[in-house]
Short mmCIF file of C-alpha atoms in Angstrom, two decimals:
data_model
loop_
_atom_site.label_atom_id
_atom_site.label_comp_id
_atom_site.label_asym_id
_atom_site.label_seq_id
_atom_site.Cartn_x
_atom_site.Cartn_y
_atom_site.Cartn_z
CA MET A 277 63.59 124.13 32.98
CA ALA A 278 60.00 124.78 34.11
CA ALA A 279 61.21 125.67 37.62
CA SER A 280 63.83 128.01 36.17
CA PHE A 281 61.22 129.73 34.03
CA ALA A 282 58.86 130.03 37.02
CA VAL A 283 61.56 131.60 39.18
CA SER A 284 62.40 134.06 36.42
CA ILE A 285 58.76 135.07 36.06
CA LEU A 286 58.48 135.39 39.87
CA CYS A 287 61.49 137.71 40.00
CA ILE A 288 60.12 139.87 37.20
CA LEU A 289 56.74 140.09 38.90
CA LEU A 290 58.29 140.93 42.27
CA CYS A 291 60.45 143.66 40.78
CA ALA A 292 57.50 145.05 38.85
CA LEU A 293 55.31 144.91 41.96
CA TYR A 294 57.91 146.67 44.06
CA ALA A 295 58.50 149.29 41.39
CA THR A 296 54.77 149.91 41.45
CA ALA A 297 54.79 150.33 45.22
CA ALA A 298 57.81 152.64 45.19
CA SER A 299 56.70 154.84 42.29
CA GLY A 300 54.31 157.75 42.43
CA ASP A 301 50.60 157.12 41.95
CA CYS A 302 49.38 159.52 39.27
CA SER A 303 45.76 158.94 40.28
CA VAL A 304 46.46 160.74 43.58
CA ALA A 305 45.75 164.47 43.65
CA PRO A 306 48.65 166.78 44.62
CA LEU A 307 49.10 167.64 48.27
CA SER A 308 48.20 171.30 48.85
CA LEU A 309 49.51 172.91 52.03
CA PRO A 310 48.73 176.59 52.75
CA TRP A 311 51.52 178.84 54.01
CA SER A 312 49.65 181.02 56.48
CA ASN A 313 49.37 182.19 60.09
CA ILE A 314 48.94 179.14 62.35
CA THR A 315 48.12 179.03 66.05
CA VAL A 316 50.76 176.82 67.66
CA SER A 317 50.06 177.10 71.38
CA ALA A 318 47.42 175.20 73.32
CA ASN A 319 45.97 178.43 74.72
CA GLY A 320 45.36 179.79 71.20
CA VAL A 321 47.66 182.79 71.61
CA ALA A 322 51.00 182.08 69.88
CA VAL A 323 50.74 182.50 66.10
CA THR A 324 53.46 181.70 63.56
CA ARG A 325 53.42 181.93 59.76
CA GLY A 326 54.31 178.66 58.05
CA ILE A 327 53.08 175.25 56.86
CA GLU A 328 50.73 173.60 59.37
CA LEU A 329 51.53 170.09 60.60
CA GLY A 330 49.93 168.00 63.32
CA ILE A 331 52.49 165.70 64.99
CA GLY A 332 51.80 162.94 67.51
CA THR A 333 48.69 161.44 69.10
CA PRO A 334 46.86 163.61 69.95
CA ASN A 335 48.19 166.20 67.50
CA GLN A 336 50.61 168.87 68.62
CA ILE A 337 50.38 171.74 66.14
CA PHE A 338 53.39 173.18 64.31
CA SER A 339 53.92 175.94 61.79
CA LEU A 340 57.13 175.26 59.86
CA ARG A 341 58.86 177.35 57.22
CA PRO A 342 59.98 175.41 54.10
CA SER A 343 63.73 174.92 53.70
CA THR A 344 65.72 173.57 50.75
CA THR A 345 68.78 173.14 53.00
CA LEU A 346 67.07 170.55 55.22
CA ASN A 347 66.40 166.91 54.35
CA ASN A 348 64.59 166.01 57.58
CA THR A 349 61.73 167.62 59.48
CA ARG A 350 63.08 169.34 62.57
CA VAL A 351 60.92 170.44 65.48
CA ALA A 352 61.86 172.26 68.67
CA ASN A 353 61.92 170.59 72.08
CA VAL A 354 59.33 171.81 74.59
CA LEU A 355 62.11 172.07 77.19
CA ASP A 356 63.63 174.95 75.20
CA CYS A 357 60.60 177.00 76.26
CA VAL A 358 60.27 175.23 79.64
CA THR A 359 56.52 174.84 79.10
CA GLN A 360 54.01 175.30 76.28
CA SER A 361 52.52 178.20 78.23
CA ASN A 362 55.55 180.33 77.31
CA THR A 363 53.69 181.64 74.28
CA SER A 364 56.35 184.08 73.07
CA CYS A 365 58.95 181.29 72.93
CA VAL A 366 56.54 178.74 71.43
CA GLY A 367 55.43 181.21 68.76
CA GLY A 368 58.99 182.11 67.85
CA LYS A 369 59.89 178.45 67.33
CA GLY A 370 56.78 177.60 65.33
CA GLY A 371 55.61 175.15 68.00
CA VAL A 372 57.37 172.81 70.42
CA PHE A 373 57.13 169.04 70.81
CA ASP A 374 56.45 167.24 74.08
CA SER A 375 57.19 163.54 73.47
CA SER A 376 55.61 162.51 76.79
CA LYS A 377 52.22 163.62 75.47
CA SER A 378 52.22 161.48 72.31
CA SER A 379 51.11 157.85 72.55
CA THR A 380 52.61 157.10 69.12
CA PHE A 381 56.08 158.53 69.80
CA VAL A 382 58.90 156.03 69.07
CA VAL A 383 62.51 157.05 69.65
CA SER A 384 65.22 155.57 67.41
CA LEU A 385 68.96 155.07 67.36
CA LYS A 386 70.45 157.55 64.92
CA ASN A 387 72.03 154.89 62.71
CA ARG A 388 68.80 152.86 62.61
CA TRP A 389 66.47 155.75 61.97
CA ASN A 390 64.53 155.67 58.69
CA GLY A 391 64.95 159.32 57.72
CA SER A 392 67.29 160.86 55.19
CA ALA A 393 71.05 161.29 55.52
CA ALA A 394 71.68 163.39 58.61
CA ASP A 395 71.64 167.15 58.21
CA THR A 396 74.32 169.31 59.77
CA GLU A 397 74.14 169.36 63.56
CA ALA A 398 75.29 172.32 65.64
CA SER A 399 77.94 171.52 68.24
CA THR A 400 75.79 173.23 70.88
CA GLY A 401 72.62 171.31 70.00
CA ALA A 402 71.00 168.08 71.15
CA TYR A 403 69.10 165.93 68.65
CA VAL A 404 66.58 163.12 69.15
CA TYR A 405 65.67 160.95 66.15
CA PHE A 406 62.17 159.53 66.33
CA ASN A 407 59.04 158.49 64.45
CA ASP A 408 55.46 159.57 64.98
CA VAL A 409 52.19 160.16 63.20
CA ILE A 410 52.07 163.30 61.09
CA ASP A 411 48.81 164.86 59.90
CA PHE A 412 48.38 167.39 57.13
CA GLN A 413 44.94 168.08 58.54
CA ALA A 414 42.34 167.20 55.87
CA ASN A 415 45.08 166.62 53.30
CA GLY A 416 46.46 163.32 54.58
CA THR A 417 48.09 161.28 57.33
CA VAL A 418 51.43 159.41 57.42
CA PRO A 419 52.14 157.07 60.38
CA GLY A 420 55.77 156.27 61.16
CA TYR A 421 56.99 159.59 59.78
CA PRO A 422 60.69 160.36 60.55
CA LEU A 423 61.37 163.49 62.62
CA VAL A 424 64.23 165.15 64.49
CA GLN A 425 63.70 166.90 67.80
CA ASN A 426 66.19 169.71 68.03
CA SER A 427 67.19 171.48 71.22
CA ASP A 428 69.69 174.30 70.89
CA LEU A 429 69.56 177.19 73.34
CA ILE A 430 72.68 178.86 71.94
CA SER A 431 72.47 178.77 68.14
CA GLY A 432 68.70 179.26 68.11
CA PRO A 433 65.89 177.33 66.43
CA GLU A 434 66.54 175.14 63.42
CA ALA A 435 63.00 173.89 62.88
CA GLY A 436 61.81 173.59 59.30
CA LEU A 437 59.92 171.59 56.69
CA PRO A 438 62.54 169.87 54.51
CA LEU A 439 62.48 170.42 50.74
CA GLY A 440 66.08 169.41 50.08
CA GLN A 441 67.27 167.05 47.34
CA ASN A 442 67.13 164.07 49.74
CA SER A 443 64.02 165.16 51.61
CA SER A 444 62.46 162.46 53.79
CA PHE A 445 59.28 164.55 53.72
CA LEU A 446 58.99 164.29 49.92
CA ALA A 447 59.86 160.57 50.06
CA ALA A 448 57.28 159.91 52.78
CA VAL A 449 54.32 161.64 51.16
CA THR A 450 54.93 160.00 47.78
CA GLN A 451 55.48 156.49 49.17
CA ALA A 452 52.41 156.84 51.37
CA LYS A 453 50.42 158.00 48.32
CA VAL A 454 49.57 161.30 49.92
CA ALA A 455 51.16 163.02 46.89
CA PRO A 456 51.60 161.74 43.30
CA SER A 457 55.27 162.74 42.92
CA SER A 458 58.10 164.63 44.58
CA VAL A 459 57.83 167.62 42.24
CA TRP A 460 56.82 170.67 44.25
CA GLY A 461 55.59 174.17 43.53
CA LEU A 462 55.83 177.06 45.99
CA ASP A 463 54.13 180.41 46.36
CA ALA A 464 55.72 182.07 49.40
CA GLY A 465 52.90 184.56 49.78
CA ASP A 466 53.33 188.11 50.98
CA ARG A 467 54.46 189.28 54.43
CA SER A 468 53.94 192.99 53.80
CA LEU A 469 51.32 195.15 55.48
CA SER A 470 48.95 193.77 52.81
CA PRO A 471 49.62 190.10 53.52
CA ARG A 472 48.75 187.21 51.21
CA ASP A 473 48.83 183.54 52.16
CA GLY A 474 51.19 181.29 50.23
CA LYS A 475 50.90 177.63 49.28
CA LEU A 476 53.13 174.57 48.90
CA VAL A 477 51.95 171.97 46.38
CA VAL A 478 53.64 168.54 46.35
CA GLY A 479 53.12 166.51 43.20
CA GLY A 480 52.49 169.53 41.00
CA TYR A 481 51.92 173.28 41.20
CA ASP A 482 49.20 175.92 41.31
CA ALA A 483 48.89 177.27 37.77
CA SER A 484 46.69 180.13 38.97
CA ARG A 485 49.70 181.60 40.81
CA VAL A 486 51.94 181.59 37.68
CA SER A 487 52.09 184.68 35.47
CA GLY A 488 53.48 183.97 32.01
CA ASN A 489 55.81 181.16 30.98
CA LEU A 490 58.02 179.19 33.36
CA THR A 491 61.76 179.67 32.82
CA THR A 492 63.91 176.57 33.38
CA PHE A 493 67.11 176.61 35.46
CA PRO A 494 69.54 173.72 36.15
CA LEU A 495 70.09 172.60 39.73
CA GLY A 496 73.28 173.88 41.24
CA THR A 497 76.17 171.81 42.54
CA TRP A 498 76.13 171.71 46.35
CA THR A 499 79.41 172.93 47.85
CA ASN A 500 80.53 174.65 51.03
CA GLN A 501 80.58 177.92 49.09
CA GLN A 502 77.16 177.32 47.49
CA PRO A 503 75.23 175.22 50.04
CA CYS A 504 71.90 174.97 48.24
CA PRO A 505 70.21 173.20 45.30
CA LEU A 506 68.40 176.21 43.78
CA GLN A 507 71.23 178.36 42.46
CA VAL A 508 71.09 181.33 40.11
CA THR A 509 73.68 183.79 38.84
CA VAL A 510 72.88 187.42 39.65
CA SER A 511 74.37 189.46 36.81
CA GLU A 512 73.19 192.87 38.00
CA LEU A 513 71.71 194.42 41.12
CA LEU A 514 70.23 197.89 40.70
CA TYR A 515 68.83 200.48 43.09
CA SER A 516 66.43 202.58 41.02
CA THR A 517 65.21 206.04 42.02
CA PRO A 518 61.86 207.63 41.02
CA ASP A 519 63.64 209.95 38.54
CA GLY A 520 64.72 206.91 36.50
CA ILE A 521 68.36 206.66 37.56
CA ASN A 522 69.71 203.12 38.12
CA TYR A 523 72.65 202.63 40.49
CA SER A 524 74.51 199.34 40.38
CA LEU A 525 75.21 197.77 43.77
CA PHE A 526 78.01 195.77 42.15
CA GLY A 527 80.18 198.86 41.87
CA THR A 528 82.51 199.35 38.91
CA ALA A 529 82.66 195.83 37.42
CA THR A 530 81.68 192.24 38.15
CA ASP A 531 81.18 188.90 36.46
CA GLY A 532 78.09 188.20 38.54
CA VAL A 533 77.60 186.30 41.77
CA THR A 534 75.91 182.99 42.51
CA GLY A 535 72.97 183.16 44.90
CA CYS A 536 70.80 180.60 46.66
CA ILE A 537 67.01 180.76 46.44
CA GLU A 538 66.02 179.79 49.98
CA PRO A 539 62.50 180.23 51.46
CA GLN A 540 63.68 179.53 55.03
CA GLN A 541 65.11 183.06 55.18
CA GLN A 542 62.88 186.07 54.57
CA ARG A 543 65.36 188.86 53.75
CA PHE A 544 67.91 189.14 50.98
CA THR A 545 71.52 188.51 51.90
CA PHE A 546 73.97 190.35 49.64
CA LEU A 547 77.74 190.72 49.79
CA PRO A 548 78.82 193.35 52.35
CA SER A 549 80.29 195.47 49.54
CA MET A 550 76.83 195.56 47.92
CA VAL A 551 75.14 196.39 51.22
CA GLU A 552 77.65 199.19 51.81
CA ARG A 553 76.82 200.71 48.42
CA PHE A 554 73.10 200.36 49.15
CA ALA A 555 73.59 202.13 52.50
CA MET A 556 75.40 204.98 50.75
CA LEU A 557 72.68 205.39 48.10
CA THR A 558 69.91 205.44 50.71
CA ALA A 559 71.72 207.84 53.08
CA TYR A 560 71.77 205.22 55.79
CA ASN A 561 72.44 206.59 59.28
CA SER A 562 74.79 204.18 61.04
CA SER A 563 73.60 205.40 64.43
CA TYR A 564 70.56 203.16 63.94
CA PRO A 565 71.12 199.48 64.76
CA GLY A 566 70.90 197.32 61.65
CA LEU A 567 69.76 198.49 58.22
CA VAL A 568 66.78 200.57 59.40
CA PHE A 569 65.56 204.09 58.65
CA PRO A 570 63.36 206.62 60.47
CA THR A 571 59.83 206.56 59.05
CA ASN A 572 60.10 210.27 58.17
CA SER A 573 63.32 209.60 56.18
CA ARG A 574 62.00 206.80 53.98
CA PRO A 575 64.26 206.04 50.97
CA SER A 576 62.36 206.32 47.68
CA GLY A 577 63.97 203.68 45.47
CA THR A 578 63.21 200.13 44.32
CA LEU A 579 65.45 197.07 43.94
CA ARG A 580 65.96 195.32 40.59
CA ILE A 581 67.55 191.85 40.43
CA GLU A 582 68.74 190.68 37.02
CA LEU A 583 69.85 187.08 36.39
CA ASP A 584 72.37 186.01 33.76
CA ASN A 585 69.65 184.63 31.45
CA GLY A 586 67.73 187.92 31.43
CA TYR A 587 65.19 186.95 34.10
CA THR A 588 64.35 190.10 36.08
CA THR A 589 62.55 190.82 39.35
CA THR A 590 61.71 194.23 40.85
CA ILE A 591 61.02 194.69 44.55
CA PRO A 592 58.80 197.78 44.97
CA ASN A 593 59.45 200.43 47.58
CA ASP A 594 56.55 199.46 49.86
CA HIS A 595 57.99 195.94 50.20
CA LEU A 596 61.64 196.91 50.33
CA PHE A 597 61.04 199.22 53.31
CA ILE A 598 58.39 198.26 55.88
CA PRO A 599 57.67 199.13 59.55
CA LYS A 600 59.71 197.11 62.01
CA ARG A 601 57.90 193.93 63.03
CA GLY A 602 58.47 190.92 65.27
CA SER A 603 56.86 188.73 67.90
CA ASP A 604 55.06 190.45 70.74
CA LYS A 605 54.76 189.08 74.29
CA ASN A 606 52.02 186.73 73.08
CA GLY A 607 54.14 185.35 70.27
CA GLN A 608 52.12 187.06 67.53
CA TYR A 609 53.82 188.68 64.52
CA VAL A 610 53.02 192.42 64.72
CA VAL A 611 54.48 195.88 64.10
CA THR A 612 56.74 196.42 67.08
CA ASN A 613 57.98 199.93 66.25
CA SER A 614 56.06 202.15 63.82
CA SER A 615 58.64 204.93 64.01
CA ILE A 616 61.31 203.06 62.04
CA LEU A 617 61.47 201.13 58.77
CA GLU A 618 63.41 197.92 58.36
CA THR A 619 64.90 196.95 55.02
CA GLY A 620 64.35 193.66 53.20
CA ILE A 621 68.13 193.31 53.05
CA ALA A 622 70.10 191.77 55.92
CA TYR A 623 72.69 193.97 57.64
CA ASN A 624 76.17 192.41 57.39
CA LEU A 625 78.60 195.34 57.15
CA ASP A 626 80.74 193.77 59.86
CA ASP A 627 81.51 190.79 57.59
CA THR A 628 83.67 190.38 54.49
CA ASP A 629 82.55 189.36 51.00
CA ALA A 630 84.46 186.10 51.26
CA ASP A 631 82.46 185.03 54.32
CA VAL A 632 78.97 185.73 52.96
CA GLN A 633 76.67 183.60 50.79
CA VAL A 634 74.21 185.55 48.61
CA ILE A 635 70.64 184.45 49.43
CA LEU A 636 67.42 185.36 47.64
CA GLY A 637 64.90 184.70 50.39
CA GLY A 638 61.17 184.85 50.97
CA LEU A 639 60.90 188.45 49.78
CA PHE A 640 62.27 187.38 46.38
CA LEU A 641 59.76 184.48 46.34
CA THR A 642 56.89 186.88 47.03
CA TYR A 643 57.34 187.88 43.39
CA ASN A 644 58.48 184.55 41.91
CA TYR A 645 56.75 181.16 41.78
CA ILE A 646 59.07 178.13 41.67
CA VAL A 647 58.48 174.57 40.50
CA VAL A 648 61.22 172.12 41.55
CA ASP A 649 61.88 168.75 39.89
CA TYR A 650 64.88 167.08 41.53
CA ASP A 651 64.52 163.89 39.45
CA ASN A 652 65.18 165.89 36.28
CA ASN A 653 67.83 168.12 37.93
CA GLN A 654 65.99 171.34 37.23
CA PHE A 655 63.69 173.96 38.64
CA GLN A 656 61.46 176.51 36.95
CA MET A 657 60.50 180.04 37.85
CA ALA A 658 57.94 182.59 36.71
CA PRO A 659 56.51 185.82 38.14
CA THR A 660 53.87 185.22 40.80
CA VAL A 661 50.38 186.57 40.30
CA GLN A 662 49.98 189.27 42.94
CA GLY A 663 46.84 189.62 45.04
CA ASP A 664 44.71 187.05 46.86
CA GLN A 665 43.36 184.37 44.51
CA GLY A 666 40.79 183.14 47.03
CA SER A 667 39.38 179.79 45.85
CA GLY A 668 40.66 180.20 42.30
CA ALA A 669 43.38 177.55 42.58
CA GLU A 670 44.27 175.55 39.45
CA ILE A 671 46.22 172.65 40.90
CA THR A 672 48.15 170.91 38.13
CA THR A 673 49.56 167.41 38.60
CA VAL A 674 53.12 166.64 37.53
CA CYS A 675 53.68 162.88 37.65
CA LYS A 676 55.25 160.11 35.59
CA PRO A 677 53.33 156.84 35.28
CA THR A 678 54.61 153.81 37.16
CA PRO A 679 57.14 151.69 35.20
CA PHE A 680 56.01 148.29 33.83
CA ILE A 681 52.45 149.55 33.38
CA PRO A 682 51.59 150.35 29.73
CA GLY A 683 49.74 153.54 28.94
CA PRO A 684 50.32 157.17 27.98
CA GLU A 685 52.44 159.40 30.17
CA VAL A 686 50.46 161.45 32.65
CA SER A 687 51.82 164.97 32.84
CA HIS A 688 50.34 168.31 33.78
CA GLN A 689 46.92 166.81 34.45
CA ALA A 690 44.58 169.31 36.06
CA HIS A 691 42.85 168.51 39.34
CA SER A 692 40.52 170.57 41.45
CA SER A 693 41.96 171.46 44.83
CA GLY A 694 41.49 168.84 47.56
CA THR A 695 39.02 166.55 45.75
CA ASN A 696 40.62 163.19 45.15
CA GLY A 697 37.73 161.31 46.78
CA THR A 698 39.92 158.89 48.71
CA SER A 699 41.28 158.76 52.23
CA ARG A 700 44.96 159.65 52.27
CA VAL A 701 46.12 157.42 55.09
CA ALA A 702 49.07 155.06 54.62
CA ALA A 703 52.09 153.83 56.56
CA ILE A 704 55.61 154.02 55.21
CA ALA A 705 56.44 150.32 54.95
CA GLY A 706 59.91 149.93 56.33
CA GLY A 707 60.29 153.70 56.54
CA THR A 708 61.36 156.02 53.77
CA VAL A 709 64.21 153.71 52.84
CA GLY A 710 61.94 150.67 52.58
CA GLY A 711 61.71 150.94 48.81
CA VAL A 712 65.48 151.02 48.44
CA VAL A 713 66.04 148.09 50.81
CA GLY A 714 63.22 145.99 49.38
CA LEU A 715 64.17 146.53 45.77
CA THR A 716 67.81 145.80 46.53
CA ALA A 717 66.86 142.62 48.37
CA ILE A 718 64.69 141.45 45.46
CA ALA A 719 67.45 142.21 42.99
CA ALA A 720 69.93 140.32 45.16
CA LEU A 721 67.55 137.35 45.41
CA CYS A 722 66.98 137.23 41.66
CA TYR A 723 70.71 137.54 40.98
CA PHE A 724 71.54 134.78 43.43
CA LEU A 725 68.89 132.43 42.03
CA ALA A 726 70.14 133.05 38.52
CA ARG A 727 73.73 132.42 39.67
CA LYS A 728 72.63 129.25 41.45
CA ARG A 729 70.84 127.91 38.36
CA ARG A 730 73.85 128.73 36.20
CA ARG A 731 76.19 126.93 38.60
CA GLY A 732 73.83 123.95 38.66
CA ARG A 733 73.94 123.67 34.90
CA GLN A 734 77.72 123.96 34.95
CA ARG A 735 77.97 121.13 37.49
CA GLU A 736 75.79 118.93 35.29
CA ASP A 737 78.07 119.70 32.35
CA GLU A 738 81.09 118.84 34.51
CA LYS A 739 79.59 115.48 35.51
CA ARG A 740 78.96 114.63 31.89
CA ALA A 741 82.49 115.70 31.09
CA GLN A 742 83.83 113.38 33.80
CA GLN A 743 81.80 110.51 32.40
CA ASP A 744 83.31 111.20 29.00
CA ASN A 745 86.81 111.33 30.59
CA SER A 746 86.99 114.99 29.58
CA THR A 747 89.04 117.64 31.31
CA ARG A 748 87.15 119.83 33.80
CA MET A 749 87.12 123.34 32.42
CA TYR A 750 86.11 125.40 35.45
CA PRO A 751 87.31 123.76 38.70
CA GLU A 752 86.61 126.85 40.80
CA LEU A 753 82.87 126.56 40.03
CA ALA A 754 82.69 122.90 41.13
CA SER A 755 83.25 123.70 44.78
CA ASP A 756 80.32 124.12 47.16
CA GLU A 757 82.25 126.82 49.02
CA ARG A 758 80.89 130.16 47.91
CA ARG A 759 83.17 133.12 47.37
CA PRO A 760 82.75 136.18 49.62
CA SER A 761 81.21 138.13 46.75
CA GLU A 762 78.57 135.44 46.28
CA LEU A 763 77.83 135.36 49.98
CA ALA A 764 77.23 139.09 49.90
CA LEU A 765 74.67 138.68 47.16
CA THR A 766 72.55 136.33 49.26
CA THR A 767 72.30 138.76 52.17
CA SER A 768 69.84 141.67 52.09
CA PRO A 769 71.82 144.89 52.63
CA THR A 770 70.96 146.90 55.73
CA LEU A 771 70.47 150.52 54.75
CA HIS A 772 69.73 152.71 57.74
CA GLU A 773 69.74 156.06 55.95
CA MET A 774 68.73 157.31 52.55
CA PRO A 775 71.75 157.83 50.25
CA ASP A 776 73.04 161.36 50.13
CA LYS A 777 74.00 162.95 46.81
CA ARG A 778 76.79 165.04 48.27
CA ASP A 779 79.92 164.42 50.29
CA GLU A 780 79.68 164.46 54.07
CA GLU A 781 82.19 167.28 54.30
CA GLN A 782 79.95 169.40 52.08
CA LEU A 783 76.91 169.29 54.35
CA PRO A 784 75.74 172.87 54.73
CA PRO A 785 74.98 175.04 57.69
CA VAL A 786 71.28 175.48 58.31
CA PHE A 787 69.85 178.83 57.31
CA THR A 788 67.85 180.56 60.02
CA ALA A 789 65.03 182.95 59.33
CA SER A 790 66.09 186.54 59.66
#
């Protein structure tokens, strides 16, 4: 009896201890990562706008754009650019990785890799699954971080920082106690001619960037037609002229369309029928390639996006039409042609409505701050405060206290930016799936021990019944041969990948920045 009680207490303590290790630590300050221009080449020339990461030992610098359609961190292969001295190529890819130059690089078999469920792979690409040290500069370090090296010379770059529902990045930073929770807030910043840096906060959000109250939206259901978690219904799309006339891009009638909020892409993607109506209203000259206009023929209107719950966003004229920009020979993002204006709407008049997914990209997020909470199946959105806030950040923690530890819930606790007073360095024990494997193993152990004790008591009862010349009630439990189901309970399951919440056939294509 004493041994049984001791084993029970041990199991409870082990489960509680593991729950503590796997849960977020609310004493940790949120992880704040600026979205800015980052130098990604060794010669200091190639510059790319994104989230800065240092990968490998010594660090190789990357600038990655956040993506809700990725679950794993993808980086480009140095061989795609031949060498790191090809600054235009390196800048366009946000950095390239040379595994031969990292002393902490460890390649892995795909089915033994500790990242999330595999993202969609292009048939023309080559993918290497590996682990290495990742540094968020002064914000923290995670050894053994799972990464994918992507090499695809045909489909183009697929690099990105994963913010999907099964993100190994979010799992890694919370398990390594670099962030207090997987809730994240995003200010995409401004890419206009008056640029403003953005910021990603993991474990909370920056309240100084939020104007007014946050509006709550449910997460969408991921399908081939709607391959994204952050879904909204666009009920009206209006092109408004200075004289106050509003023209609907929907045409005569519509029940609204579902769109994906996706920071990986900068421009809007609308249905071709909407783009055609926009082109007509702006007197678009089809002799120009793409949806561009001569600078001296600038359209005068603005774009108004209305969602089905009344949430409204207006894109002003100076952001809807801007001088054509791109990467120069040094890989820097500059105005490449001042004589024409490009539109913040992707050109797709050669496609059909049935083949196009509506996307509200980075331009939409210039005017809207989002806070995403996958655990509660929701995200929130509010207008973004415009203008540079400088050092006026109000980082707010969003974190639930660890189970089995009494105390009040910690929620929306304010922290000053970057001042948690502790070193954020921790390994992911057993990788990002370690918590799942360990907790499952403990549960299996406790279950088996309980089953074994129960069977022991039953055998003692059977022996007493034999001594009393009684009939044995449960002959199948008297055998020492365990059933297959019992054998399975005594073996720790081997989970090589994090569980995916959607069917394999519904894995989405990867959005590429326009």
